[in-house]
Amino acid sequence: MSKGPGLFTDIGKKAKDLLTKDYSSDQKFTVSTYSDAGVALTSTAVKKGGLSTGDILTQYKYKNTVVDVKVDTESNISTTFMINEIVPSTKTIASFKAPDFNSGKLEVQYFHDHATITTAVALNQSPAIDFSATIGTPTIAFGAEGGYDTTSGNFTKYTAGISITKPDQSASIILGDKGDSIRASYVHYMDLLKRSAAVGEITRKFSTNENTFTVGGQYAVDIYTVVKAKLNNHGKLGALLQHEVIPKSVLTISGEVDTKALDKNPRFGVAIALKP
């Protein structure tokens, strides 16, 4: 694939990951194993309140093809096929879930040095169509996405965004919810490996005149330990600790508390990921 502006979903992704990725108030346990033949097996168990769920994901890689099959405790089977370079500079993704075969989707991504275009079509009798386009360079990119319902003839969504990316910083602005919200974010990295960073994000919803401002950060204590924290103007405080217990085996402890309602019990989660 060429090194272009990236997908539209990449706009604002760095800030979103710093503020949301790995945060959890549930108990989660994950074990992954890999083989030299290109087969990966991941088992996940999650306990949320009094409800326990789990799934097993099998991934097989062969040349330019990746096949994912996931089976969960609700007897759902999700399958995804990803094939690179069927046509030069493209990636094709087909997915479906059994027993709900109407959930099938076919997506094609096209990558160019100065543009990226994606189209996704639902595989049913009344298909919904999603599309996006991004133009620019790895440094500055402009993009838009939309969704069209062929049954009603209406647009289900339209979003536009811009991002500026430099080696030590990244900024983005996204106009979403059919123009009803705007989100601006900024990330600044403190080291060359990008393991320590500060992030700020502000979101405004025009229909309700509601503003949400969130600040957070990530700090690498050492090569094995990372701590993260975030706080928004509504008083929601989150914290996370990740430690590599043994090589590629990470223990994650996270919690969330409403500082404006300290009489309520805070929620904590533990996630263990073992990846040999």
Coordinates of C-alpha atoms in Angstrom, one line a residue:
M1 CA 0.0 0.0 0.0
S2 CA 1.1 3.5 -0.7
K3 CA 1.9 6.0 2.0
G4 CA -0.9 8.5 1.6
P5 CA -3.3 10.4 3.9
G6 CA -4.7 7.3 5.4
L7 CA -8.3 6.3 6.0
F8 CA -11.0 8.8 7.2
T9 CA -11.3 6.8 10.4
D10 CA -7.7 7.7 11.2
I11 CA -8.6 11.4 11.7
G12 CA -8.7 12.0 15.4
K13 CA -7.8 8.3 16.1
K14 CA -4.6 9.0 18.1
A15 CA -6.5 11.2 20.6
K16 CA -9.4 8.8 20.8
D17 CA -7.1 5.9 21.6
L18 CA -5.3 7.8 24.3
L19 CA -8.7 8.7 26.0
T20 CA -10.5 5.4 25.5
K21 CA -8.3 2.4 24.6
D22 CA -7.8 -0.2 27.3
Y23 CA -10.0 1.7 29.8
S24 CA -12.5 -0.8 31.3
S25 CA -14.7 -1.2 34.4
D26 CA -15.2 -4.9 33.8
Q27 CA -13.1 -7.9 34.6
K28 CA -11.5 -9.2 31.4
F29 CA -9.1 -12.0 30.7
T30 CA -7.5 -12.6 27.3
V31 CA -5.1 -15.3 26.2
S32 CA -3.5 -15.3 22.7
T33 CA -1.3 -17.9 21.1
Y34 CA 0.5 -17.8 17.7
S35 CA 2.1 -20.4 15.4
D36 CA 4.7 -20.1 12.7
A37 CA 2.1 -21.3 10.2
G38 CA 0.3 -18.0 10.5
V39 CA -2.5 -19.1 12.9
A40 CA -3.5 -17.1 15.9
L41 CA -5.9 -18.1 18.6
T42 CA -7.4 -15.6 21.1
S43 CA -9.7 -16.5 24.0
T44 CA -11.5 -13.7 25.9
A45 CA -13.7 -13.9 29.0
V46 CA -15.5 -10.8 30.4
K47 CA -17.5 -10.4 33.6
K48 CA -19.7 -7.4 33.8
G49 CA -21.8 -7.2 36.9
G50 CA -23.3 -10.6 37.3
L51 CA -23.1 -11.5 33.6
S52 CA -20.2 -13.4 32.1
T53 CA -19.5 -13.6 28.4
G54 CA -16.7 -14.9 26.3
D55 CA -15.5 -15.6 22.8
I56 CA -12.8 -17.4 20.8
L57 CA -11.2 -15.7 17.8
T58 CA -9.1 -17.7 15.3
Q59 CA -7.0 -15.8 12.7
Y60 CA -5.2 -17.3 9.8
K61 CA -2.7 -15.3 7.6
Y62 CA -1.5 -16.6 4.3
K63 CA 0.3 -14.3 1.9
N64 CA -2.0 -11.4 1.2
T65 CA -5.1 -12.9 2.9
V66 CA -6.3 -12.8 6.5
V67 CA -9.3 -14.8 7.7
D68 CA -10.9 -14.1 11.1
V69 CA -13.5 -16.4 12.7
K70 CA -15.0 -15.6 16.1
V71 CA -17.5 -17.7 18.1
D72 CA -19.1 -16.2 21.2
T73 CA -21.2 -17.6 24.1
E74 CA -24.4 -16.4 22.3
S75 CA -23.7 -18.9 19.5
N76 CA -22.9 -16.2 17.0
I77 CA -20.2 -16.9 14.4
S78 CA -18.6 -13.9 12.9
T79 CA -16.3 -14.3 9.9
T80 CA -14.1 -11.7 8.1
F81 CA -12.0 -12.0 5.0
M82 CA -9.4 -9.4 4.2
I83 CA -7.5 -9.6 0.9
N84 CA -4.8 -7.1 -0.1
E85 CA -4.0 -6.2 -3.7
I86 CA -6.8 -8.1 -5.6
V87 CA -6.5 -4.9 -7.6
P88 CA -3.3 -2.9 -7.1
S89 CA -3.4 -0.5 -4.1
T90 CA -6.6 -2.0 -2.8
K91 CA -7.9 -3.9 0.3
T92 CA -11.1 -5.9 0.1
I93 CA -12.9 -6.9 3.3
A94 CA -16.0 -9.2 3.4
S95 CA -17.7 -10.0 6.7
F96 CA -20.9 -11.8 7.8
K97 CA -22.4 -13.1 11.0
A98 CA -24.3 -16.4 11.5
P99 CA -27.2 -16.9 12.1
D100 CA -28.0 -13.3 11.0
F101 CA -26.8 -13.5 7.4
N102 CA -28.4 -10.1 6.7
S103 CA -25.5 -8.6 8.6
G104 CA -23.0 -9.3 5.8
K105 CA -20.9 -6.4 4.4
L106 CA -18.5 -5.9 1.6
E107 CA -15.9 -3.1 1.8
V108 CA -13.3 -2.0 -0.7
Q109 CA -10.5 0.4 0.2
Y110 CA -8.3 2.2 -2.4
F111 CA -5.0 3.8 -1.4
H112 CA -3.1 6.4 -3.4
D113 CA -0.2 8.7 -2.5
H114 CA -2.6 11.6 -2.2
A115 CA -6.1 10.1 -1.7
T116 CA -7.9 7.2 0.0
I117 CA -11.4 6.1 -0.9
T118 CA -13.6 3.5 0.7
T119 CA -17.0 2.0 -0.1
A120 CA -18.9 -0.4 2.0
V121 CA -22.2 -2.1 1.0
A122 CA -24.5 -4.2 3.2
L123 CA -25.2 -7.6 1.7
N124 CA -29.0 -7.7 2.0
Q125 CA -32.2 -6.9 0.0
S126 CA -32.2 -3.2 1.1
P127 CA -28.5 -2.4 1.3
A128 CA -27.1 0.6 3.1
I129 CA -24.1 2.2 1.5
D130 CA -21.2 3.8 3.4
F131 CA -18.5 5.8 1.7
S132 CA -15.5 8.0 2.6
A133 CA -12.7 9.9 0.9
T134 CA -9.5 11.5 2.3
I135 CA -7.1 13.6 0.3
G136 CA -3.8 15.1 1.3
T137 CA -0.5 13.8 2.6
P138 CA 0.6 11.9 5.8
T139 CA 1.1 15.4 7.3
I140 CA -2.2 17.1 6.5
A141 CA -5.4 15.4 5.4
F142 CA -9.0 16.4 4.6
G143 CA -11.8 13.9 4.6
A144 CA -15.5 13.2 4.6
E145 CA -17.8 10.2 5.0
G146 CA -21.4 9.5 4.4
G147 CA -24.1 6.8 4.7
Y148 CA -27.0 6.3 2.4
D149 CA -30.1 4.2 3.1
T150 CA -31.4 2.8 -0.2
T151 CA -34.8 1.9 1.3
S152 CA -35.7 5.4 2.6
G153 CA -33.5 7.3 0.1
N154 CA -32.1 9.3 3.0
F155 CA -28.5 10.0 4.1
T156 CA -28.0 8.3 7.5
K157 CA -24.8 10.2 8.3
Y158 CA -22.3 12.7 6.9
T159 CA -19.1 13.8 8.6
A160 CA -16.1 15.9 7.6
G161 CA -12.7 16.3 9.2
I162 CA -9.2 17.6 9.0
S163 CA -6.0 16.4 10.6
I164 CA -2.5 17.7 10.9
T165 CA 0.2 15.3 11.9
K166 CA 3.8 15.9 12.8
P167 CA 6.4 13.6 14.5
D168 CA 5.7 14.9 18.0
Q169 CA 2.1 16.2 17.7
S170 CA -1.2 15.6 16.1
A171 CA -4.3 17.8 15.8
S172 CA -7.8 17.2 14.3
I173 CA -11.2 18.7 13.9
I174 CA -14.3 16.6 13.1
L175 CA -17.8 17.9 12.2
G176 CA -20.2 15.0 12.8
D177 CA -23.7 14.0 13.6
K178 CA -25.0 15.6 10.4
G179 CA -23.4 18.9 11.4
D180 CA -24.8 18.8 15.0
S181 CA -21.5 18.3 16.8
I182 CA -17.9 19.3 16.5
R183 CA -14.9 17.7 18.1
A184 CA -11.4 19.1 18.3
S185 CA -8.4 17.2 19.7
Y186 CA -4.7 17.7 20.2
V187 CA -2.0 15.2 21.1
H188 CA 1.6 16.0 22.1
Y189 CA 4.2 13.3 22.4
M190 CA 7.0 13.6 25.0
D191 CA 9.4 11.1 23.6
L192 CA 10.6 9.6 20.3
L193 CA 8.9 6.3 21.0
K194 CA 5.6 8.0 21.6
R195 CA 5.1 6.1 24.9
S196 CA 4.4 9.3 26.9
A197 CA 1.9 11.9 25.7
A198 CA -0.6 14.6 26.7
V199 CA -4.0 14.9 25.1
G200 CA -6.9 17.3 25.1
E201 CA -10.3 17.1 23.5
I202 CA -13.3 19.3 23.4
T203 CA -16.7 18.4 22.0
R204 CA -19.7 20.6 21.4
K205 CA -23.2 19.4 20.6
F206 CA -25.1 22.3 19.0
S207 CA -28.7 21.0 19.5
T208 CA -28.2 20.8 23.3
N209 CA -25.5 23.5 23.8
E210 CA -23.5 20.9 25.7
N211 CA -19.7 21.1 25.9
T212 CA -17.5 18.3 27.0
F213 CA -13.8 19.0 27.7
T214 CA -11.5 16.1 28.4
V215 CA -7.8 16.1 29.3
G216 CA -5.6 13.1 29.7
G217 CA -2.2 11.6 29.4
Q218 CA 0.0 8.6 29.2
Y219 CA 3.4 8.2 31.0
A220 CA 5.9 5.4 30.6
V221 CA 7.3 4.7 34.0
D222 CA 9.8 2.2 32.5
I223 CA 10.0 -0.1 29.6
Y224 CA 7.5 -2.5 31.3
T225 CA 5.0 -0.1 32.9
V226 CA 2.6 2.6 31.6
V227 CA 0.1 4.7 33.5
K228 CA -2.8 6.6 31.9
A229 CA -5.4 9.1 33.3
K230 CA -8.2 11.2 32.0
L231 CA -10.6 13.8 33.5
N232 CA -13.5 15.7 31.9
N233 CA -15.5 18.8 32.9
H234 CA -18.4 16.6 34.1
G235 CA -16.2 15.2 36.9
K236 CA -15.5 11.7 35.4
L237 CA -12.0 10.6 36.3
G238 CA -10.4 7.5 34.9
A239 CA -7.0 5.9 35.6
L240 CA -5.2 2.9 34.2
L241 CA -2.0 0.9 34.9
Q242 CA -0.4 -1.5 32.5
H243 CA 2.5 -3.7 33.3
E244 CA 4.2 -6.3 31.2
V245 CA 4.5 -9.2 33.7
I246 CA 6.4 -11.4 31.3
P247 CA 7.4 -10.7 27.7
K248 CA 4.2 -9.9 25.7
S249 CA 2.0 -10.7 28.7
V250 CA 0.3 -7.5 29.9
L251 CA -1.7 -6.9 33.1
T252 CA -4.1 -4.0 32.9
I253 CA -5.9 -2.4 36.0
S254 CA -8.3 0.4 35.3
G255 CA -10.9 2.3 37.3
E256 CA -13.4 5.1 36.9
V257 CA -15.0 7.4 39.5
D258 CA -17.5 10.3 39.3
T259 CA -15.8 13.0 41.4
K260 CA -19.1 14.9 41.7
A261 CA -20.8 11.9 43.3
L262 CA -18.1 10.5 45.6
D263 CA -20.7 8.9 47.8
K264 CA -21.2 6.3 45.0
N265 CA -18.9 3.4 44.7
P266 CA -16.2 3.7 42.0
R267 CA -15.9 1.1 39.3
F268 CA -12.8 -0.8 38.7
G269 CA -11.8 -3.3 36.1
V270 CA -8.9 -5.8 35.6
A271 CA -7.8 -7.0 32.1
I272 CA -5.1 -9.6 31.7
A273 CA -3.7 -10.2 28.2
L274 CA -1.3 -13.1 27.7
K275 CA 0.4 -13.1 24.3
P276 CA 3.4 -15.4 24.0

